[in-house]
Amino acid sequence: MSPVARLRGLKPDWLSDPKVWRTEILAGLVVGLALIPEAISFSVIAGVDPAIGLYAAFTMAVTIAIVGGRRAMISAATGAVALVIAPLNREHGFGYLVAAVILAGVFQIVLGALGVAKLMRFVPRSVMVGFVNSLAILVFMAQVPEMHDVPWPVYPLIAGGLALMVFFPKVTEVIPAPLVSIVILTVITVAAGIAVPTVGDKGDLPSSLPVPGVPDVPFTLDTLATVAPYALAMALVGLMESLMTAKLVDEITDTHSSKTRESVGQGIANIVTGFFGGMGGCAMIGQTMINVRVSGARTRLSTFLAGAFLMVLCIVFGPIVSDIPMAALVAVMVMVCFATFDWHSIAPKTLKRMPAGEIAVMVITVVCVVSTHNLAIGVVVGTITAMVVFAKRVAHFAEVTAVTDPDDATVVYRVTGELFFASSNDLVGRFNYATDPDKVVIDLSAAHIWDASSVAALDAIETKYEQRGKTVEIIGLNQPSAQIHEKLSGELTA
């Protein structure tokens, strides 16, 4: 292959395909608009100026577009991160918050390098469905305050915005329906002089780009001890949300992404954000769904432009952006909620076929996330619940059947199933120690030994027979089972 051909192969999609180029740019513009009120709201949660959240949204999006592992995913200031670091800002000041953001980025890089992203394989599908559904519920709940105690024109504006996003794609998909909805509703409210809450009511937009700097804190061990717990919590919450969102986008786009690169990329983005005075963040599910599912973006260009457009809109078009009615953005987010929620998971036909344990895991995940407003807690609790349900289900698969020789000299016990701490607890009581003949054979050819609990149970069975002067022979061990049995047998009791 010639050097020219090789370079052509390296060109991004948006450079070679005008349709992709148009889709990515328009998607970035829509997401940039949607980021503004969200970033300002999260700034309020963290107790900092609105500009701090907007700077974080800008630096996170631009940086992760370059170093992230999942194309088209949006990272910016988030509510979960704001909740984690708000107490630190309240008790110690903004300088400590920035230091925590930088240290959280370092933690994320270390965790990513250690392979923490591989833990995502242990998140079951029922937890993933619960994560998606609870996310849709949280995004909708975040819009409720914008629909409560507001002027009556807000409601027809929201309804009109939803109608535009439903029916406009039937006319053309060249321009994203959310962008059309935002523009039309803004023109209507401004031209008609309709008094409704606007983006400008959320706070002042920044008038200049962020300037890099060093956190204004003493560089001492006391500072590190103060900042480290918050930084670690932020790193874990940020990684959890980002990796779960990346996994969701993988499924939507039917493509694979590097979770390790995404983990390291999140760390780099937070370090950059901290040095530019931002409040840090992680992947944003709502804006990501606008970008990927609603607008159809698939490349890094849309992510980069979302951050770039955000700053351009604030600095150059601040007065115009300030006039955008919140009703327009609420309509966009409500549409995202309906598109994100897995309606098939709660259909009566699905619920009838789904095992009760799977449904319980999904419901517990949703309840935990919605009650705590913390996606990480819901995912952890849901995953632990799924493990318990799985252990309980598998424990019943261990069966013991006995066959006695015609001469009554030998009895063969055939053990079937998976032997681990849950299933091996009852194993000792499944043998007839008093009435069995002098020779006992335990056939494990249809079983597998997983842990020390199973070896200890087999040792206890042998001991009980030996106390009655009977011999025990264990046969049929597969290689992994034989290795763990040989290594631990006779070593587990005094």
PDB file of N, CA and C in Angstrom, residues 22 33 51 68 79 82 162 168 179 237 243 277 281 296 303 364 398 401 454 457 462 492:
ATOM      1  N   ARG A  22     -21.748  16.604   8.315  1.00  0.00           N
ATOM      2  CA  ARG A  22     -22.913  17.427   8.678  1.00  0.00           C
ATOM      3  C   ARG A  22     -23.571  16.922   9.961  1.00  0.00           C
ATOM      4  N   LEU A  33     -25.593  23.141  23.273  1.00  0.00           N
ATOM      5  CA  LEU A  33     -26.715  23.894  23.845  1.00  0.00           C
ATOM      6  C   LEU A  33     -27.270  23.200  25.082  1.00  0.00           C
ATOM      7  N   ALA A  51     -19.767  29.633  35.973  1.00  0.00           N
ATOM      8  CA  ALA A  51     -18.664  29.554  35.003  1.00  0.00           C
ATOM      9  C   ALA A  51     -17.777  28.344  35.263  1.00  0.00           C
ATOM     10  N   GLY A  68     -10.154   9.771  24.958  1.00  0.00           N
ATOM     11  CA  GLY A  68     -11.120   8.786  25.446  1.00  0.00           C
ATOM     12  C   GLY A  68     -11.143   7.516  24.614  1.00  0.00           C
ATOM     13  N   GLY A  79     -23.794  15.676  37.898  1.00  0.00           N
ATOM     14  CA  GLY A  79     -24.396  15.799  39.214  1.00  0.00           C
ATOM     15  C   GLY A  79     -23.775  14.876  40.230  1.00  0.00           C
ATOM     16  N   ALA A  82     -20.573  16.341  41.343  1.00  0.00           N
ATOM     17  CA  ALA A  82     -20.860  17.547  42.130  1.00  0.00           C
ATOM     18  C   ALA A  82     -21.273  17.186  43.554  1.00  0.00           C
ATOM     19  N   LEU A 162     -41.915  18.744  21.922  1.00  0.00           N
ATOM     20  CA  LEU A 162     -42.001  17.289  21.779  1.00  0.00           C
ATOM     21  C   LEU A 162     -42.618  16.909  20.431  1.00  0.00           C
ATOM     22  N   PHE A 168     -40.937  16.097  12.972  1.00  0.00           N
ATOM     23  CA  PHE A 168     -40.002  16.708  12.018  1.00  0.00           C
ATOM     24  C   PHE A 168     -39.120  15.679  11.305  1.00  0.00           C
ATOM     25  N   LEU A 179     -32.448  20.385  17.450  1.00  0.00           N
ATOM     26  CA  LEU A 179     -31.955  21.719  17.088  1.00  0.00           C
ATOM     27  C   LEU A 179     -33.084  22.549  16.497  1.00  0.00           C
ATOM     28  N   VAL A 237     -16.749   6.973  41.421  1.00  0.00           N
ATOM     29  CA  VAL A 237     -18.070   7.310  40.883  1.00  0.00           C
ATOM     30  C   VAL A 237     -17.956   7.681  39.400  1.00  0.00           C
ATOM     31  N   LEU A 243     -17.880   4.099  32.500  1.00  0.00           N
ATOM     32  CA  LEU A 243     -17.776   2.760  31.917  1.00  0.00           C
ATOM     33  C   LEU A 243     -19.148   2.174  31.616  1.00  0.00           C
ATOM     34  N   GLY A 277      -9.175  25.078  36.365  1.00  0.00           N
ATOM     35  CA  GLY A 277     -10.118  25.625  37.333  1.00  0.00           C
ATOM     36  C   GLY A 277     -11.531  25.101  37.204  1.00  0.00           C
ATOM     37  N   GLY A 281     -15.573  16.027  36.237  1.00  0.00           N
ATOM     38  CA  GLY A 281     -16.785  15.388  35.750  1.00  0.00           C
ATOM     39  C   GLY A 281     -16.535  13.982  35.251  1.00  0.00           C
ATOM     40  N   GLY A 296     -27.665  10.911  16.089  1.00  0.00           N
ATOM     41  CA  GLY A 296     -27.007   9.960  15.188  1.00  0.00           C
ATOM     42  C   GLY A 296     -25.521  10.130  15.039  1.00  0.00           C
ATOM     43  N   THR A 303     -18.106  15.032  19.840  1.00  0.00           N
ATOM     44  CA  THR A 303     -17.733  15.272  21.235  1.00  0.00           C
ATOM     45  C   THR A 303     -16.873  16.522  21.347  1.00  0.00           C
ATOM     46  N   ILE A 364     -34.284  -3.635  42.139  1.00  0.00           N
ATOM     47  CA  ILE A 364     -33.406  -3.167  43.219  1.00  0.00           C
ATOM     48  C   ILE A 364     -32.424  -2.132  42.694  1.00  0.00           C
ATOM     49  N   ALA A 398     -26.408 -28.920  42.869  1.00  0.00           N
ATOM     50  CA  ALA A 398     -25.537 -29.997  43.351  1.00  0.00           C
ATOM     51  C   ALA A 398     -26.407 -31.152  43.862  1.00  0.00           C
ATOM     52  N   THR A 401     -26.426 -38.873  44.264  1.00  0.00           N
ATOM     53  CA  THR A 401     -27.185 -40.121  44.109  1.00  0.00           C
ATOM     54  C   THR A 401     -26.279 -41.303  44.450  1.00  0.00           C
ATOM     55  N   SER A 454     -15.581 -26.370  49.443  1.00  0.00           N
ATOM     56  CA  SER A 454     -15.901 -27.687  48.880  1.00  0.00           C
ATOM     57  C   SER A 454     -14.870 -28.730  49.294  1.00  0.00           C
ATOM     58  N   ALA A 457     -15.505 -29.692  52.817  1.00  0.00           N
ATOM     59  CA  ALA A 457     -16.657 -30.588  52.933  1.00  0.00           C
ATOM     60  C   ALA A 457     -16.272 -32.027  52.591  1.00  0.00           C
ATOM     61  N   GLU A 462     -14.750 -37.644  54.394  1.00  0.00           N
ATOM     62  CA  GLU A 462     -13.746 -38.701  54.570  1.00  0.00           C
ATOM     63  C   GLU A 462     -13.497 -38.988  56.049  1.00  0.00           C
ATOM     64  N   LEU A 492      -6.991 -27.806  55.848  1.00  0.00           N
ATOM     65  CA  LEU A 492      -7.990 -26.810  56.211  1.00  0.00           C
ATOM     66  C   LEU A 492      -8.481 -26.941  57.642  1.00  0.00           C
TER      67      LEU A 492
END
